[in-house]
Amino acid sequence: MNDNDIVLKVEEIYKSFGDTEVLRGVSFDVRRGETKVFIGPSGTGKSTLLRCINQLTIPDRGRVWLDGEEVTNSGARINYFRQKIGMVFQNFFLFDHLTALKNVELALLKVKGMGKAEAREKALTELRQVGMEDWADHYPAELSGGQAQRVSIARALAMDPDVILFDEPTSALDPELTREVLEVMKKLARNGMTMLVVTHEMGFACSVANEVLFMENGVVAEQGPPDLLLNDPRFTRMKDFIGRIDSRMDD
Amino acid sequence: MDQAVFLFEILLPALMQGLVVTLQLIACSAPFGLAFGIAVAVGRQYGHPVISWLCKTFVFLIKGTPLLLLLFILYFGLPSIGITLTAFAASVLGFILCNSAYNAEYIRGALISIKDGQMVAARSLGMTRWQAIKSVILPQALRRAIPGLSNEFIYLIKYSSLAYMLTVIELAGAGKQVATKYFLYTESFAAVGVVYLVLVSITTVAVSILEKRVAVPGTVRATPSAQL
Ligand SMILES: Nc1ncnc2c1ncn2[C@@H]1O[C@H](COP(=O)(O)OP(=O)(O)O)[C@@H](O)[C@H]1O
Ligand SMILES: [Mg+2]
């Protein structure tokens, strides 16, 4: 593996909230075009880890590198890195007062300083990518959860990020809507987008992930290609966990 | 004297002159009261701790001072430290201070009501804090603050009559002058009351039109809850 392929480097991230150590030394490298899936019990620090990567949460220790430049301790330049590290949230967080189109345009105008016509063009292109072009003039409150999540993916894509962080993008959606969002994410992965995805969708993990990282108690407990983690007898913890969530769903 | 002559040739012309002054007072106060109110609310909510404390203290002091006393200080008190304001200017300044402090509280309440996710999403796209406040948080918060702000504007219409205490002959003052000159208190003050009522009615209608125009489609807020 060529070191130049590594687009994101996460080194020894530690984070505590008060007395609780949430992250206790998490490290991994992400190659360009790769999809990594993070799974693990809730409260294990998966969201905190993603937020540490784009510094929405400042880690206590450890470093993050994007394309060889340090993201941690980057001062005001963090706003540059955040354009390059897109983020998609469980509850979409679309801007409630703006149409789908304006949601995607806003950062193009304000952050990238694009002209109006160019921003509109770009925003429409991204909405087309996620199949939401026909809904450009609708407001978030008029969209289904699946549609809203697709718009929020378009919003992240519009900044031409090097990597997108997905924090449980389908956890607020019912199965039907989950599928339409996962389809969009699969398409992105196929087109070579680099993605870090926190999810419990094992079907998605198995079909798309290059690597699955199982997190427990603030560390990566097991990691490897999905079929290895699921089939190799040496790995047990993730299988136990998946067995637990499956049986809970059967209840 | 004939009732009609008194009403149309004496009282109404005087009240119209007073009304013009009242409208001038409001027009000079309200825009700055709103702008300063936004600044104070944002400063308190998002500013550096020192700024935040200053904004909080400003609101506390204004809230704790009777408006009439504030006007007396501005008009009669400031000359002793070398600042002399006209009665009109002192009134406008007092109204701006008072209006902005209360507006700031309404806006702050609305700012608090905007979910964290809006700021988080804006920052995750590379917006600065200020860009996020200006383009994402404030447009939503101001919509929610409209009922409170319009209330405060209606108060302003009415407390602008305190300018009379600084010798500004506005609407209420004009009525008072006519009333004392002709000993027709009931008629004069009733007429003044009607004019204020008209001003307040116009405001109420204008606000409901504004609210409809800026309502975000699809939100529950845009429809009366009776439909729920
Ligand atoms: N801003 C915060 N302040 C205090 N505690 C927090 C904060 N954010 C997260 N936590 C705590 O950190 C732990 C890990 O949270 P999180 O990263 O959301 O886990 P996960 O996404 O794996 O469910 C939880 O116990 C949570 O309560
Ligand atoms: Mg989480």
mmCIF file of N, CA and C in Angstrom, chain A residues 51 54 56 78-79 82-83 85-87 89 92-98 103 106-107 110-111 139 141-142 155-156 159, chain B residues 116-129 131 134-137 139-140 143-144 215-220:
data_model
loop_
_atom_site.group_PDB
_atom_site.id
_atom_site.type_symbol
_atom_site.label_atom_id
_atom_site.label_comp_id
_atom_site.label_asym_id
_atom_site.label_seq_id
_atom_site.Cartn_x
_atom_site.Cartn_y
_atom_site.Cartn_z
ATOM 1 N N ARG A 51 -16.889 13.345 15.468
ATOM 2 C CA ARG A 51 -16.823 14.782 15.746
ATOM 3 C C ARG A 51 -15.403 15.246 16.063
ATOM 4 N N ASN A 54 -13.535 16.125 12.617
ATOM 5 C CA ASN A 54 -13.650 17.478 12.060
ATOM 6 C C ASN A 54 -13.676 18.557 13.134
ATOM 7 N N LEU A 56 -15.470 19.218 15.639
ATOM 8 C CA LEU A 56 -16.673 19.749 16.278
ATOM 9 C C LEU A 56 -16.562 19.481 17.770
ATOM 10 N N ILE A 78 -9.364 25.526 10.426
ATOM 11 C CA ILE A 78 -10.293 24.410 10.580
ATOM 12 C C ILE A 78 -11.484 24.561 9.640
ATOM 13 N N ASN A 79 -11.874 25.810 9.344
ATOM 14 C CA ASN A 79 -13.018 26.006 8.451
ATOM 15 C C ASN A 79 -12.713 25.561 7.026
ATOM 16 N N ARG A 82 -12.970 21.656 7.337
ATOM 17 C CA ARG A 82 -14.353 21.183 7.459
ATOM 18 C C ARG A 82 -15.065 21.131 6.119
ATOM 19 N N GLN A 83 -14.654 21.990 5.181
ATOM 20 C CA GLN A 83 -15.222 21.867 3.831
ATOM 21 C C GLN A 83 -14.812 20.546 3.213
ATOM 22 N N ILE A 85 -14.042 17.821 4.848
ATOM 23 C CA ILE A 85 -14.531 16.667 5.605
ATOM 24 C C ILE A 85 -16.031 16.859 5.794
ATOM 25 N N GLY A 86 -16.818 16.300 4.899
ATOM 26 C CA GLY A 86 -18.266 16.469 4.999
ATOM 27 C C GLY A 86 -18.836 15.679 6.159
ATOM 28 N N MET A 87 -20.032 16.073 6.620
ATOM 29 C CA MET A 87 -20.645 15.311 7.705
ATOM 30 C C MET A 87 -22.150 15.206 7.494
ATOM 31 N N PHE A 89 -25.672 13.774 9.466
ATOM 32 C CA PHE A 89 -26.101 13.489 10.832
ATOM 33 C C PHE A 89 -27.346 12.608 10.874
ATOM 34 N N PHE A 92 -30.391 14.690 10.332
ATOM 35 C CA PHE A 92 -30.272 15.503 9.115
ATOM 36 C C PHE A 92 -29.751 16.912 9.361
ATOM 37 N N PHE A 93 -30.360 17.610 10.342
ATOM 38 C CA PHE A 93 -29.965 18.999 10.624
ATOM 39 C C PHE A 93 -29.985 19.870 9.380
ATOM 40 N N LEU A 94 -31.001 19.702 8.542
ATOM 41 C CA LEU A 94 -31.162 20.654 7.442
ATOM 42 C C LEU A 94 -31.509 22.014 8.041
ATOM 43 N N PHE A 95 -31.170 23.079 7.312
ATOM 44 C CA PHE A 95 -31.532 24.418 7.774
ATOM 45 C C PHE A 95 -33.032 24.599 7.541
ATOM 46 N N ASP A 96 -33.760 24.715 8.636
ATOM 47 C CA ASP A 96 -35.220 24.612 8.574
ATOM 48 C C ASP A 96 -35.899 25.710 7.765
ATOM 49 N N HIS A 97 -35.240 26.864 7.648
ATOM 50 C CA HIS A 97 -35.904 28.004 7.004
ATOM 51 C C HIS A 97 -35.571 28.093 5.512
ATOM 52 N N LEU A 98 -34.806 27.131 5.009
ATOM 53 C CA LEU A 98 -34.369 27.211 3.612
ATOM 54 C C LEU A 98 -34.873 26.018 2.807
ATOM 55 N N ASN A 103 -30.510 25.058 0.976
ATOM 56 C CA ASN A 103 -29.710 24.321 1.941
ATOM 57 C C ASN A 103 -28.362 23.938 1.346
ATOM 58 N N LEU A 106 -26.165 27.319 0.386
ATOM 59 C CA LEU A 106 -25.719 28.291 1.389
ATOM 60 C C LEU A 106 -24.205 28.328 1.594
ATOM 61 N N ALA A 107 -23.621 27.152 1.868
ATOM 62 C CA ALA A 107 -22.187 27.145 2.150
ATOM 63 C C ALA A 107 -21.367 27.430 0.890
ATOM 64 N N LYS A 110 -21.529 31.282 0.977
ATOM 65 C CA LYS A 110 -20.905 31.942 2.129
ATOM 66 C C LYS A 110 -19.479 31.464 2.378
ATOM 67 N N VAL A 111 -19.238 30.171 2.189
ATOM 68 C CA VAL A 111 -17.925 29.633 2.534
ATOM 69 C C VAL A 111 -17.007 29.606 1.312
ATOM 70 N N TYR A 139 -39.348 22.845 1.326
ATOM 71 C CA TYR A 139 -38.698 23.119 2.616
ATOM 72 C C TYR A 139 -38.548 21.813 3.402
ATOM 73 N N ALA A 141 -39.485 20.824 6.213
ATOM 74 C CA ALA A 141 -40.699 20.313 6.861
ATOM 75 C C ALA A 141 -41.633 19.634 5.874
ATOM 76 N N GLU A 142 -41.387 19.838 4.588
ATOM 77 C CA GLU A 142 -42.240 19.208 3.572
ATOM 78 C C GLU A 142 -41.632 17.914 3.026
ATOM 79 N N ARG A 155 -25.891 18.356 0.370
ATOM 80 C CA ARG A 155 -25.284 19.537 0.989
ATOM 81 C C ARG A 155 -23.816 19.283 1.303
ATOM 82 N N ALA A 156 -23.527 18.077 1.828
ATOM 83 C CA ALA A 156 -22.132 17.740 2.130
ATOM 84 C C ALA A 156 -21.326 17.569 0.840
ATOM 85 N N MET A 159 -19.620 20.571 -1.264
ATOM 86 C CA MET A 159 -18.350 21.204 -0.908
ATOM 87 C C MET A 159 -17.155 20.465 -1.523
ATOM 88 N N ASP B 116 -29.495 23.018 18.665
ATOM 89 C CA ASP B 116 -28.037 22.993 18.472
ATOM 90 C C ASP B 116 -27.626 22.489 17.099
ATOM 91 N N GLY B 117 -28.396 21.526 16.587
ATOM 92 C CA GLY B 117 -28.058 20.893 15.318
ATOM 93 C C GLY B 117 -27.866 21.891 14.196
ATOM 94 N N GLN B 118 -28.596 23.007 14.239
ATOM 95 C CA GLN B 118 -28.481 24.012 13.181
ATOM 96 C C GLN B 118 -27.072 24.602 13.162
ATOM 97 N N MET B 119 -26.569 24.916 14.344
ATOM 98 C CA MET B 119 -25.212 25.461 14.440
ATOM 99 C C MET B 119 -24.179 24.387 14.073
ATOM 100 N N VAL B 120 -24.402 23.179 14.588
ATOM 101 C CA VAL B 120 -23.463 22.084 14.319
ATOM 102 C C VAL B 120 -23.357 21.838 12.809
ATOM 103 N N ALA B 121 -24.514 21.782 12.134
ATOM 104 C CA ALA B 121 -24.497 21.530 10.692
ATOM 105 C C ALA B 121 -23.774 22.662 9.955
ATOM 106 N N ALA B 122 -24.053 23.895 10.359
ATOM 107 C CA ALA B 122 -23.411 25.041 9.693
ATOM 108 C C ALA B 122 -21.893 24.996 9.876
ATOM 109 N N ARG B 123 -21.463 24.709 11.116
ATOM 110 C CA ARG B 123 -20.020 24.659 11.374
ATOM 111 C C ARG B 123 -19.373 23.491 10.621
ATOM 112 N N SER B 124 -20.117 22.385 10.483
ATOM 113 C CA SER B 124 -19.536 21.210 9.812
ATOM 114 C C SER B 124 -19.290 21.484 8.326
ATOM 115 N N LEU B 125 -19.949 22.531 7.792
ATOM 116 C CA LEU B 125 -19.725 22.891 6.389
ATOM 117 C C LEU B 125 -18.595 23.907 6.226
ATOM 118 N N GLY B 126 -18.010 24.317 7.346
ATOM 119 C CA GLY B 126 -16.902 25.271 7.268
ATOM 120 C C GLY B 126 -17.309 26.712 7.501
ATOM 121 N N MET B 127 -18.558 26.932 7.927
ATOM 122 C CA MET B 127 -18.953 28.314 8.236
ATOM 123 C C MET B 127 -18.324 28.743 9.556
ATOM 124 N N THR B 128 -17.994 30.031 9.637
ATOM 125 C CA THR B 128 -17.543 30.559 10.912
ATOM 126 C C THR B 128 -18.775 30.687 11.811
ATOM 127 N N ARG B 129 -18.500 30.901 13.100
ATOM 128 C CA ARG B 129 -19.586 31.071 14.053
ATOM 129 C C ARG B 129 -20.493 32.226 13.623
ATOM 130 N N GLN B 131 -20.877 33.556 10.595
ATOM 131 C CA GLN B 131 -21.653 33.213 9.399
ATOM 132 C C GLN B 131 -22.861 32.352 9.766
ATOM 133 N N LYS B 134 -25.486 34.512 11.466
ATOM 134 C CA LYS B 134 -26.120 35.450 10.542
ATOM 135 C C LYS B 134 -27.012 34.737 9.515
ATOM 136 N N SER B 135 -26.546 33.638 8.959
ATOM 137 C CA SER B 135 -27.283 33.020 7.856
ATOM 138 C C SER B 135 -28.207 31.890 8.282
ATOM 139 N N VAL B 136 -27.963 31.321 9.445
ATOM 140 C CA VAL B 136 -28.749 30.149 9.834
ATOM 141 C C VAL B 136 -29.580 30.410 11.098
ATOM 142 N N ILE B 137 -28.926 30.909 12.140
ATOM 143 C CA ILE B 137 -29.613 31.017 13.428
ATOM 144 C C ILE B 137 -30.568 32.217 13.460
ATOM 145 N N PRO B 139 -32.025 34.143 11.096
ATOM 146 C CA PRO B 139 -33.243 34.135 10.278
ATOM 147 C C PRO B 139 -34.354 33.285 10.891
ATOM 148 N N GLN B 140 -33.971 32.215 11.556
ATOM 149 C CA GLN B 140 -34.982 31.378 12.193
ATOM 150 C C GLN B 140 -35.473 31.997 13.487
ATOM 151 N N ARG B 143 -37.878 35.027 13.107
ATOM 152 C CA ARG B 143 -39.247 34.611 12.795
ATOM 153 C C ARG B 143 -39.989 34.254 14.084
ATOM 154 N N ARG B 144 -39.312 33.514 14.944
ATOM 155 C CA ARG B 144 -39.973 33.103 16.182
ATOM 156 C C ARG B 144 -40.186 34.264 17.138
ATOM 157 N N ALA B 215 -43.569 33.037 6.977
ATOM 158 C CA ALA B 215 -43.754 31.686 7.514
ATOM 159 C C ALA B 215 -43.047 30.668 6.619
ATOM 160 N N VAL B 216 -42.415 29.683 7.253
ATOM 161 C CA VAL B 216 -41.728 28.641 6.479
ATOM 162 C C VAL B 216 -42.728 27.557 6.118
ATOM 163 N N PRO B 217 -42.925 27.287 4.826
ATOM 164 C CA PRO B 217 -43.904 26.276 4.420
ATOM 165 C C PRO B 217 -43.645 24.928 5.086
ATOM 166 N N GLY B 218 -44.733 24.297 5.476
ATOM 167 C CA GLY B 218 -44.606 22.952 6.026
ATOM 168 C C GLY B 218 -44.467 22.911 7.536
ATOM 169 N N THR B 219 -44.140 24.050 8.156
ATOM 170 C CA THR B 219 -43.987 24.028 9.611
ATOM 171 C C THR B 219 -45.351 24.183 10.261
ATOM 172 N N VAL B 220 -45.476 23.573 11.424
ATOM 173 C CA VAL B 220 -46.742 23.639 12.148
ATOM 174 C C VAL B 220 -47.067 25.083 12.505
#
